[in-house]
mmCIF file of C-alpha atoms and ligand atoms in Angstrom:
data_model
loop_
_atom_site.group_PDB
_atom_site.id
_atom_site.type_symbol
_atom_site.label_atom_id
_atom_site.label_comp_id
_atom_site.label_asym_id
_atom_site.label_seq_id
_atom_site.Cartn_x
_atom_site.Cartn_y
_atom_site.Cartn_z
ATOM 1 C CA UNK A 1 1.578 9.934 15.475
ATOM 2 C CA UNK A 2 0.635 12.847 17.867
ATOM 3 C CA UNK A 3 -1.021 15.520 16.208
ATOM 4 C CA UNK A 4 -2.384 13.724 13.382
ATOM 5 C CA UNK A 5 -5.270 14.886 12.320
ATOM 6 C CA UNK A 6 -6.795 12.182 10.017
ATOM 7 C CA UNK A 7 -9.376 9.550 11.309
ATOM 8 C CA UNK A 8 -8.341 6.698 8.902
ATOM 9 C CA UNK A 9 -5.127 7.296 7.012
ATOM 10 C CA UNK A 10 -1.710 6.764 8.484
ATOM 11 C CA UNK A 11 -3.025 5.590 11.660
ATOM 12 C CA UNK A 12 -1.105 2.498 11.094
ATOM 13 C CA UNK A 13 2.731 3.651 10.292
ATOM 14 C CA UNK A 14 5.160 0.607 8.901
ATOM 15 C CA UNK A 15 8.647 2.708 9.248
ATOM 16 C CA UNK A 16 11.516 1.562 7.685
ATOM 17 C CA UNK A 17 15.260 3.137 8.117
ATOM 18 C CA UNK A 18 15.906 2.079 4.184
ATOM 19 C CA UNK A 19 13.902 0.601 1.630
ATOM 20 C CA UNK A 20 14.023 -0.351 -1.998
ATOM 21 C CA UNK A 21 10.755 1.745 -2.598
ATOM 22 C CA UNK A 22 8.233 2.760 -0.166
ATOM 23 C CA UNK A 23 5.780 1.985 -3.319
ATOM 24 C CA UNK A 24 6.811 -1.413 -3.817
ATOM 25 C CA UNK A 25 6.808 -2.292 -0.038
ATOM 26 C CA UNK A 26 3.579 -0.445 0.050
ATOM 27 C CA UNK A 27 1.890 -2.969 -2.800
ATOM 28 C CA UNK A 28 3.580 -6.195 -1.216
ATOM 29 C CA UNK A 29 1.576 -5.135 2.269
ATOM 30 C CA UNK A 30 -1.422 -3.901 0.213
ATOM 31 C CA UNK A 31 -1.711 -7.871 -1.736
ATOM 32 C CA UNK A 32 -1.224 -9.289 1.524
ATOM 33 C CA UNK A 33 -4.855 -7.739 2.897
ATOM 34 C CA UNK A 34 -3.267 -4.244 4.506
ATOM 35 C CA UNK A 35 -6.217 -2.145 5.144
ATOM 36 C CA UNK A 36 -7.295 1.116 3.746
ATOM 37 C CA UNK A 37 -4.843 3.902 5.365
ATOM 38 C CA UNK A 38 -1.787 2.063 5.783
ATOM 39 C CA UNK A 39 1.497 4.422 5.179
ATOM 40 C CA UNK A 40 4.773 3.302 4.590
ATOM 41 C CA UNK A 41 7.518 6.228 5.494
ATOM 42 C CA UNK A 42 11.516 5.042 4.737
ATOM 43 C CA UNK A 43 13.935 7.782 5.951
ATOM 44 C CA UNK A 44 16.452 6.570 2.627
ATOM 45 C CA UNK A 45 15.100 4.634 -0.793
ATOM 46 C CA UNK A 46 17.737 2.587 -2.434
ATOM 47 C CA UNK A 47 15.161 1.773 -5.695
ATOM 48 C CA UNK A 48 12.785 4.619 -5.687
ATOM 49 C CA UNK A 49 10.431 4.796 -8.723
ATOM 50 C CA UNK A 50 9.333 7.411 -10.839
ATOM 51 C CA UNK A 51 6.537 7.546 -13.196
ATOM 52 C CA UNK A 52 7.382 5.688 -16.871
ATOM 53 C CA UNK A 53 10.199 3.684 -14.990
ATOM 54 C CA UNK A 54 12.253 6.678 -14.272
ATOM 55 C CA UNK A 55 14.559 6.374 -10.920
ATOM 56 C CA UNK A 56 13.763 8.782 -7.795
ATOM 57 C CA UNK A 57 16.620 9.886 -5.223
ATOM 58 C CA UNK A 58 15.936 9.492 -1.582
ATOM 59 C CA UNK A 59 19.018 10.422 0.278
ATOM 60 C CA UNK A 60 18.715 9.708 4.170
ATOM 61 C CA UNK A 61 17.056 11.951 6.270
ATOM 62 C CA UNK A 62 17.234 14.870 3.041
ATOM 63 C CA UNK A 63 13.063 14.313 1.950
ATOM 64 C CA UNK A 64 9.696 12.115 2.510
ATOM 65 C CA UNK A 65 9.635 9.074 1.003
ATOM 66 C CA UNK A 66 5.463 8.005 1.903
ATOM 67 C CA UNK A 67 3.415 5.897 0.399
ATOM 68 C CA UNK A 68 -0.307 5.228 1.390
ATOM 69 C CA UNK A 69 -2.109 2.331 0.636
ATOM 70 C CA UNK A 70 -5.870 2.953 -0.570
ATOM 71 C CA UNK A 71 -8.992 1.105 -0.842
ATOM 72 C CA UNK A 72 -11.290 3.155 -2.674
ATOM 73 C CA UNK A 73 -14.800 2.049 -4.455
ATOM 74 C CA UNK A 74 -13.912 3.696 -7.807
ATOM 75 C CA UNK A 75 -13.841 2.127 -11.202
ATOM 76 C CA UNK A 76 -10.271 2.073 -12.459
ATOM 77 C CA UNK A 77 -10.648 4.901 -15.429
ATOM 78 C CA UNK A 78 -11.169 7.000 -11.988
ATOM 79 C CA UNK A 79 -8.575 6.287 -10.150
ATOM 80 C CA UNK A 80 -6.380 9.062 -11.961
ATOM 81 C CA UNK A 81 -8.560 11.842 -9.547
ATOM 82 C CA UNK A 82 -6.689 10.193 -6.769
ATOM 83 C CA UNK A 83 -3.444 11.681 -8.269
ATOM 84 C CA UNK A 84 -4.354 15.193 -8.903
ATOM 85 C CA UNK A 85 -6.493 14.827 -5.552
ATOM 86 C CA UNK A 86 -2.762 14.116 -3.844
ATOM 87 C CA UNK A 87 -1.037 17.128 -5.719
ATOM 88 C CA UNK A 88 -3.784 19.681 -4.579
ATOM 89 C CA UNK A 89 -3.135 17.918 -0.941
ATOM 90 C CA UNK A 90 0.692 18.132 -1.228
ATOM 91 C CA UNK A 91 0.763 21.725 -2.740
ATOM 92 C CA UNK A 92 -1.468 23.437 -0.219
ATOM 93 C CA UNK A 93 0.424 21.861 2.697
ATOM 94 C CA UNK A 94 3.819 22.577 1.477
ATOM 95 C CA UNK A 95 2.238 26.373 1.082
ATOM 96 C CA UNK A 96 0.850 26.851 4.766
ATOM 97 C CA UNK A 97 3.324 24.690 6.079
ATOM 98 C CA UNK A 98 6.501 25.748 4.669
ATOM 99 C CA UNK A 99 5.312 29.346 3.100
ATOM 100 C CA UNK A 100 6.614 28.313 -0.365
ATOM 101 C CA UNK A 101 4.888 29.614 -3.399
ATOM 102 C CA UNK A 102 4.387 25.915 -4.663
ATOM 103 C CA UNK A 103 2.223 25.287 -7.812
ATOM 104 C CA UNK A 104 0.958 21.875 -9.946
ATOM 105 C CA UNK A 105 2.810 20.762 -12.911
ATOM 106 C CA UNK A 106 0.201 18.608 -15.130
ATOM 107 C CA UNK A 107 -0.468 15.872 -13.717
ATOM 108 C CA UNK A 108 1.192 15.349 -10.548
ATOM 109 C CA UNK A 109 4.543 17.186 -10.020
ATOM 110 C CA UNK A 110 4.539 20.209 -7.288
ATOM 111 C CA UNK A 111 6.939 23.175 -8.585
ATOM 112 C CA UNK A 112 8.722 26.181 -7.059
ATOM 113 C CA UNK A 113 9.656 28.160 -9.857
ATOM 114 C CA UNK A 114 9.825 25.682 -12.414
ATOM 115 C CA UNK A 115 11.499 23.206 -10.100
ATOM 116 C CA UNK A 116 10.604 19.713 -9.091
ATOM 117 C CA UNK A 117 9.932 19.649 -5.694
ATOM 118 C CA UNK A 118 7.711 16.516 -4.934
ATOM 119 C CA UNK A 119 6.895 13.786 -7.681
ATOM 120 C CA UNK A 120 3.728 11.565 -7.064
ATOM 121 C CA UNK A 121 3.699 8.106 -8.237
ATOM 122 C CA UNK A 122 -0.148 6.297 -7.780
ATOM 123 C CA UNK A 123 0.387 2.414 -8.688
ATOM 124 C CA UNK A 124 -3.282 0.796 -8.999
ATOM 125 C CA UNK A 125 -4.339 -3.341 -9.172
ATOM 126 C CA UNK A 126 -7.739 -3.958 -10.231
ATOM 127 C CA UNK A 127 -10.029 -6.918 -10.112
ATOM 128 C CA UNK A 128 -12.433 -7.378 -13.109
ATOM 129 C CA UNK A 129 -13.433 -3.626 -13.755
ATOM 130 C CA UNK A 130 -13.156 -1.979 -9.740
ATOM 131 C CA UNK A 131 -9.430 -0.954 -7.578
ATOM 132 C CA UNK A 132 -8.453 -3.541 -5.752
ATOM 133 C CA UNK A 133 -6.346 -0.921 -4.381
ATOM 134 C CA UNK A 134 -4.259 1.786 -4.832
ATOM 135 C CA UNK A 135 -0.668 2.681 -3.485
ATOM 136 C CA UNK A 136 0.035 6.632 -3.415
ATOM 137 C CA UNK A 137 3.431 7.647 -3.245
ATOM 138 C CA UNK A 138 4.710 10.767 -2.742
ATOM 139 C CA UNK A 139 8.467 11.920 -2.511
ATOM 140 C CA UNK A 140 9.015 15.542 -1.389
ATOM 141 C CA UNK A 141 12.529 17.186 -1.406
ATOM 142 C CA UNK A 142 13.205 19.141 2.207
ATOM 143 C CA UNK A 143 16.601 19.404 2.600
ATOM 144 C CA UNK A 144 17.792 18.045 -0.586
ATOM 145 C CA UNK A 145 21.112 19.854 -1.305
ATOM 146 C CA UNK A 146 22.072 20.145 -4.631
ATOM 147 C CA UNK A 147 25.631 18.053 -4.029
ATOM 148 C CA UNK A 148 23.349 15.189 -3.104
ATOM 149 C CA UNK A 149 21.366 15.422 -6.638
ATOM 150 C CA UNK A 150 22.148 13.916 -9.964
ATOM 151 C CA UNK A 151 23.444 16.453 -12.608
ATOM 152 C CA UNK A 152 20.820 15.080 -14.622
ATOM 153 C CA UNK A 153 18.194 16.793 -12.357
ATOM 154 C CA UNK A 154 20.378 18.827 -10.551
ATOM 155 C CA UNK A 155 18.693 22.184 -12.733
ATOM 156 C CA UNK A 156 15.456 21.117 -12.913
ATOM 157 C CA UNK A 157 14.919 19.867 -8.798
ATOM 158 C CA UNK A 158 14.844 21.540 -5.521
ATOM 159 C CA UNK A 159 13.729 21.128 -1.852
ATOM 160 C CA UNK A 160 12.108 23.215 0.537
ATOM 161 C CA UNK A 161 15.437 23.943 2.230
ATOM 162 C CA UNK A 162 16.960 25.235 -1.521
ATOM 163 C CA UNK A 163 13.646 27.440 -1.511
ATOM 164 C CA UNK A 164 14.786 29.301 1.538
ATOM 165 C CA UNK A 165 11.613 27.654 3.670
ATOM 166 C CA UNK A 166 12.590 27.701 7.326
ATOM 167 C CA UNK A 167 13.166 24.333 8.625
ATOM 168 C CA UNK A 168 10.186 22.121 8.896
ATOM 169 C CA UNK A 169 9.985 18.777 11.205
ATOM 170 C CA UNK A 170 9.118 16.402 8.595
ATOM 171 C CA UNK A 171 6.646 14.825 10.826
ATOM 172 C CA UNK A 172 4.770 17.796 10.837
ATOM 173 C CA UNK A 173 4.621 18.189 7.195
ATOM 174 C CA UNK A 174 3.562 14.037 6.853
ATOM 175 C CA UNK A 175 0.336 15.314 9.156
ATOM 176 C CA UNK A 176 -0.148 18.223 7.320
ATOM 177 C CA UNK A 177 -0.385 16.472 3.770
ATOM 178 C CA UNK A 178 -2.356 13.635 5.157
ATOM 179 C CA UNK A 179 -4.886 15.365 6.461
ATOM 180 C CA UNK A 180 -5.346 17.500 3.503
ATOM 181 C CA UNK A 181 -5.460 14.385 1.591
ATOM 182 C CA UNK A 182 -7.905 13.045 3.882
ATOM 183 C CA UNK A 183 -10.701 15.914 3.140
ATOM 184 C CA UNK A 184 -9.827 15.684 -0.609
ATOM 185 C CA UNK A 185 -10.208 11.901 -0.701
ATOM 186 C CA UNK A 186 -13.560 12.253 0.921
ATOM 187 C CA UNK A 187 -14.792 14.910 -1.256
ATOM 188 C CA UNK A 188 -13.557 12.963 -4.340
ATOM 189 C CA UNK A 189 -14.903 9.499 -3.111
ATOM 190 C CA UNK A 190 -18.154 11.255 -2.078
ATOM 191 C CA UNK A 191 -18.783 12.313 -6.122
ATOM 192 C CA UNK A 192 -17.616 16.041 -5.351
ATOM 193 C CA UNK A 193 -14.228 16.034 -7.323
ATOM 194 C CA UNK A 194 -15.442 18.842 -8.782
ATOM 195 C CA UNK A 195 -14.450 21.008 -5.712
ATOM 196 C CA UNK A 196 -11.358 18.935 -5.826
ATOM 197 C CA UNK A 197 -10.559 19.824 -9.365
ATOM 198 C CA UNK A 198 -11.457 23.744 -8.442
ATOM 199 C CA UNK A 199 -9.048 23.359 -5.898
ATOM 200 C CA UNK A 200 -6.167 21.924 -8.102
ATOM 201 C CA UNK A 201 -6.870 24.895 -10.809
ATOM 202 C CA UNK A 202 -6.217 27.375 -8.797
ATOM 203 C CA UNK A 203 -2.925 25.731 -8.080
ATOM 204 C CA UNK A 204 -2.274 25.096 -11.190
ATOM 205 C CA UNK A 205 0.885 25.825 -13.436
ATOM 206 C CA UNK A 206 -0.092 24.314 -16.607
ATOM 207 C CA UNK A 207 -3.350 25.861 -17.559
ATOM 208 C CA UNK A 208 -3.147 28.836 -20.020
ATOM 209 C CA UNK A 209 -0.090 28.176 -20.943
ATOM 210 C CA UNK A 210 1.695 26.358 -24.444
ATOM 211 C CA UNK A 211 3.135 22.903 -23.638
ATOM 212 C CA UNK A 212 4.728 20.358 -25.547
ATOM 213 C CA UNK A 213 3.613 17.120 -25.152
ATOM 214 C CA UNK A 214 6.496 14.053 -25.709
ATOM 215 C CA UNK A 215 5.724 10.462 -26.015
ATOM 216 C CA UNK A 216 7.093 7.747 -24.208
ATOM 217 C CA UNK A 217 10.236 7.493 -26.806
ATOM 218 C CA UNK A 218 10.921 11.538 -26.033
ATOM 219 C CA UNK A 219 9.161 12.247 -29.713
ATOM 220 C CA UNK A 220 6.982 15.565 -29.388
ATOM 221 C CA UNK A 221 3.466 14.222 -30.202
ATOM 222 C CA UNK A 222 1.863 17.573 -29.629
ATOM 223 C CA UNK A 223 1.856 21.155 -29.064
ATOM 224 C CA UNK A 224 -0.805 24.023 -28.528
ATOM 225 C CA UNK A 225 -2.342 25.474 -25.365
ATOM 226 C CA UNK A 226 -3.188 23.565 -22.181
ATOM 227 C CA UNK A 227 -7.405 24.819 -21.440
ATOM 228 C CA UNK A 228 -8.881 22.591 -19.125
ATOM 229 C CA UNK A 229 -8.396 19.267 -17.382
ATOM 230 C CA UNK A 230 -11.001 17.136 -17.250
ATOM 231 C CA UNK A 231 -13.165 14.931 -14.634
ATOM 232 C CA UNK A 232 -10.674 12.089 -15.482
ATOM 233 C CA UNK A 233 -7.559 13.799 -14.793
ATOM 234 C CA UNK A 234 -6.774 14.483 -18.487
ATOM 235 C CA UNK A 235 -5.294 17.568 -19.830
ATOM 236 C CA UNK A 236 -7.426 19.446 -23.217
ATOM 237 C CA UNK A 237 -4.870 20.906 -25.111
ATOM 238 C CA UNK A 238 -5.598 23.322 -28.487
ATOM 239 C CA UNK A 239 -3.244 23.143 -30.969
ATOM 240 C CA UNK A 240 -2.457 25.331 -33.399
ATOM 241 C CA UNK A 241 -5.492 24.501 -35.760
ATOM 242 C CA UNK A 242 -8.013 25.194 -33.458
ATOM 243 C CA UNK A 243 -8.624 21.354 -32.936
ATOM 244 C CA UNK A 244 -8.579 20.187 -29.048
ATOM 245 C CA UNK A 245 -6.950 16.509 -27.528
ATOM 246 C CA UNK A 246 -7.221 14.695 -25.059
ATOM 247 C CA UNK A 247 -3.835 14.473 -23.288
ATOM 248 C CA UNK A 248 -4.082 11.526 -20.437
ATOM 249 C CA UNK A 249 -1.518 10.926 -18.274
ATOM 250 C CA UNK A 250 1.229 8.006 -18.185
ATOM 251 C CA UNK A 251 1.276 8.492 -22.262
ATOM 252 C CA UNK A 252 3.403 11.720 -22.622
ATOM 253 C CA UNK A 253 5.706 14.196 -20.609
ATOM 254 C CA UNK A 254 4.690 17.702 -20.797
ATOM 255 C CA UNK A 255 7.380 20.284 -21.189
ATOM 256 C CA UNK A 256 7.036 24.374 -21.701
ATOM 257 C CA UNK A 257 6.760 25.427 -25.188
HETATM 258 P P1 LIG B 301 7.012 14.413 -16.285
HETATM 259 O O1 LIG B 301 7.022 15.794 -16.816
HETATM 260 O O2 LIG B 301 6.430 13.419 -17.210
HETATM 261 O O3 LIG B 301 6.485 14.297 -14.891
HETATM 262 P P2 LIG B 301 9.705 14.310 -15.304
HETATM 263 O O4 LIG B 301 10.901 14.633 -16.112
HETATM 264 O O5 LIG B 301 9.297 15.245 -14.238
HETATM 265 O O6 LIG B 301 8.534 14.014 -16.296
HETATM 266 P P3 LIG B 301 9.212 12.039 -13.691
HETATM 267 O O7 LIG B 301 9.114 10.668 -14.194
HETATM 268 O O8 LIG B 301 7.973 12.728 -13.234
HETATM 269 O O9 LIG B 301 9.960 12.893 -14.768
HETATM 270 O O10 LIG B 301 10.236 12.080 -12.501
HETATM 271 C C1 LIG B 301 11.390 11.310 -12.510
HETATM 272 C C2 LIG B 301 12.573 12.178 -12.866
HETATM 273 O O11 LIG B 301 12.810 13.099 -11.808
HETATM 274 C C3 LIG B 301 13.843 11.376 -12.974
HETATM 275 O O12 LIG B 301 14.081 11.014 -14.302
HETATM 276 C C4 LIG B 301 14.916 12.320 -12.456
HETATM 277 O O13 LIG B 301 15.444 13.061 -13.519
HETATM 278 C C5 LIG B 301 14.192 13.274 -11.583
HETATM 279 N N1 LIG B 301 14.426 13.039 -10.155
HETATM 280 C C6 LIG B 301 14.871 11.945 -9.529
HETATM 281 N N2 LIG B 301 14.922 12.112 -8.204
HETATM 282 C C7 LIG B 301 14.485 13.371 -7.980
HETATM 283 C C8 LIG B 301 14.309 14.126 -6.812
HETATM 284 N N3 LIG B 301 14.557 13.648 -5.590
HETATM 285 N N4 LIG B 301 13.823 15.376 -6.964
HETATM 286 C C9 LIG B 301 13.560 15.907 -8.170
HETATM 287 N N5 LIG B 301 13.711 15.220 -9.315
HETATM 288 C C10 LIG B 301 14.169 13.966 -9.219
HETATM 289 C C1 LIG B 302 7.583 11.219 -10.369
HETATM 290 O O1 LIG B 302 8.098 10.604 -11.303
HETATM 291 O O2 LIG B 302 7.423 12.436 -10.398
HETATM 292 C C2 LIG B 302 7.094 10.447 -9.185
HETATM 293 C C3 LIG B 302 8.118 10.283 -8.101
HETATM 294 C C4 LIG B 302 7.539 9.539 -6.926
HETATM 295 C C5 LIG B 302 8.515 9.285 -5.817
HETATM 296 C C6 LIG B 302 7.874 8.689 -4.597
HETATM 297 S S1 LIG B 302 8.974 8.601 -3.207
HETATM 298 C C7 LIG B 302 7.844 7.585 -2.346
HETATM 299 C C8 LIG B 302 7.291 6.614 -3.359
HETATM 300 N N1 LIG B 302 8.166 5.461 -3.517
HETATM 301 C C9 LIG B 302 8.688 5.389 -4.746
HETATM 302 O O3 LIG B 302 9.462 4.502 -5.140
HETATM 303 N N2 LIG B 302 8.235 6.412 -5.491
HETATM 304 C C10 LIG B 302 7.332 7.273 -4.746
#
């Protein structure tokens, strides 16, 4: 807790050796009346989550497994901002504080070359039409070897340690992201996500180039050029007609075309 930099979030640390999912605990402390800022860390996840009920590996000690719990006076449609909000936050930290050349993978995954390197997972309850709360999870890969991976990630993941990124004190990093998440949060919460959104195309991956989009069953629902995200978080993407949809996240998986 020395050094960090933030003057609400993760002042109040709930560490836990292992965990099912730092999410899950995260929600559990977040229904009981846990306060704005909370963060969950677990140094090994036996049931971490990924979006669309995927599974996320958290070997011990090999990555961050955080979750923040988040309190924010936003109608639920724009509670997507908080993910992209995270991913600028994540990316730029991960660049300054590990000197890896890091980019945004519509919506929330941060890349090195193509490769997974931190996933973000925002879980949100709300109460007639305002967030009750929000739990933002993030799990970032730092020493991650590739024996500890699944083969059925194993080509598409990495860590900062497979990136050649000299080692990092994953305490350091935690500050690092949450106070970049902090001054994003604000700006978004204070109706400037445009400087937010700015921020996340410029980090961007996905814009300019051809995707496919896939639907929950793995059918491709779409294809044409990613142009724009919008104040909501969703991706614009032209097809081949000329015609432009709305692509909004937790409906498809977006892949290279
Ligand atoms: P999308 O493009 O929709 O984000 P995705 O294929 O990246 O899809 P996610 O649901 O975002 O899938 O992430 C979960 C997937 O990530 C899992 O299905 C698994 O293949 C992979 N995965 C699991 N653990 C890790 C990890 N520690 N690092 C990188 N990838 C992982
Ligand atoms: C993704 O599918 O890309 C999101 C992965 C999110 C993983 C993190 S690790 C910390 C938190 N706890 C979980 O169970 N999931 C998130």
């Amino acid at each position: 807790r020395a050094g960090l930099a933030t003057r609400r979030l993760g002042r109040v640390v709930e560490y836990r050796e292992t965990v099912g999912s730092t999410n899950d605990l995260a929600k559990e402390m977040a229904r009981q009346g846990a306060p704005e800022g909370l963060l969950v860390l677990a140094e090994q996840q036996t049931a971490g989550k990924g979006r669309l009920g995927r599974s996320w590996t958290t070997p011990p000690g090999a990555a961050i497994a955080m979750s923040l719990v988040l309190r924010p006076d936003l109608p639920p449609h724009a509670a997507p901002r908080i993910t992209l909000a995270a991913a600028v936050a994540v990316t730029e930290a991960v660049r300054e504080a590990a000197g890896v050349a890091a980019g945004i993978k519509w919506p929330n995954d941060v890349q090195v070359n193509g490769r997974k390197l931190c996933g973000i997972l925002t879980e949100m309850e709300a109460e007639m039409d305002r967030v009750a709360f929000v739990v933002l999870g993030i799990g970032l890969n730092v020493t991650l070897r590739r024996e500890q991976m699944d083969p059925s990630f194993r080509e598409t993941a990495t860590s900062l340690a497979l990136e050649g990124a000299p080692p990092v004190r994953r305490a350091a990093l935690v500050q690092a992201i949450l106070a970049r998440f902090e001054a994003v949060y604000d700006e978004l919460l204070g109706d400037r996500f445009d400087r937010v959104l700015d921020r996340w195309r410029a980090l961007s991956v996905t814009l300019g180039q051809a995707v496919r989009a896939l639907g929950l069953d793995g059918q491709p629902v779409l294809e044409g050029v990613a142009e724009e995200v919008d104040q909501e978080g969703a991706l614009l993407v032209r097809d081949g007609a000329g015609q432009v949809h709305r692509v909004v996240s937790g409906e498809v998986s977006l892949r290279p075309a």
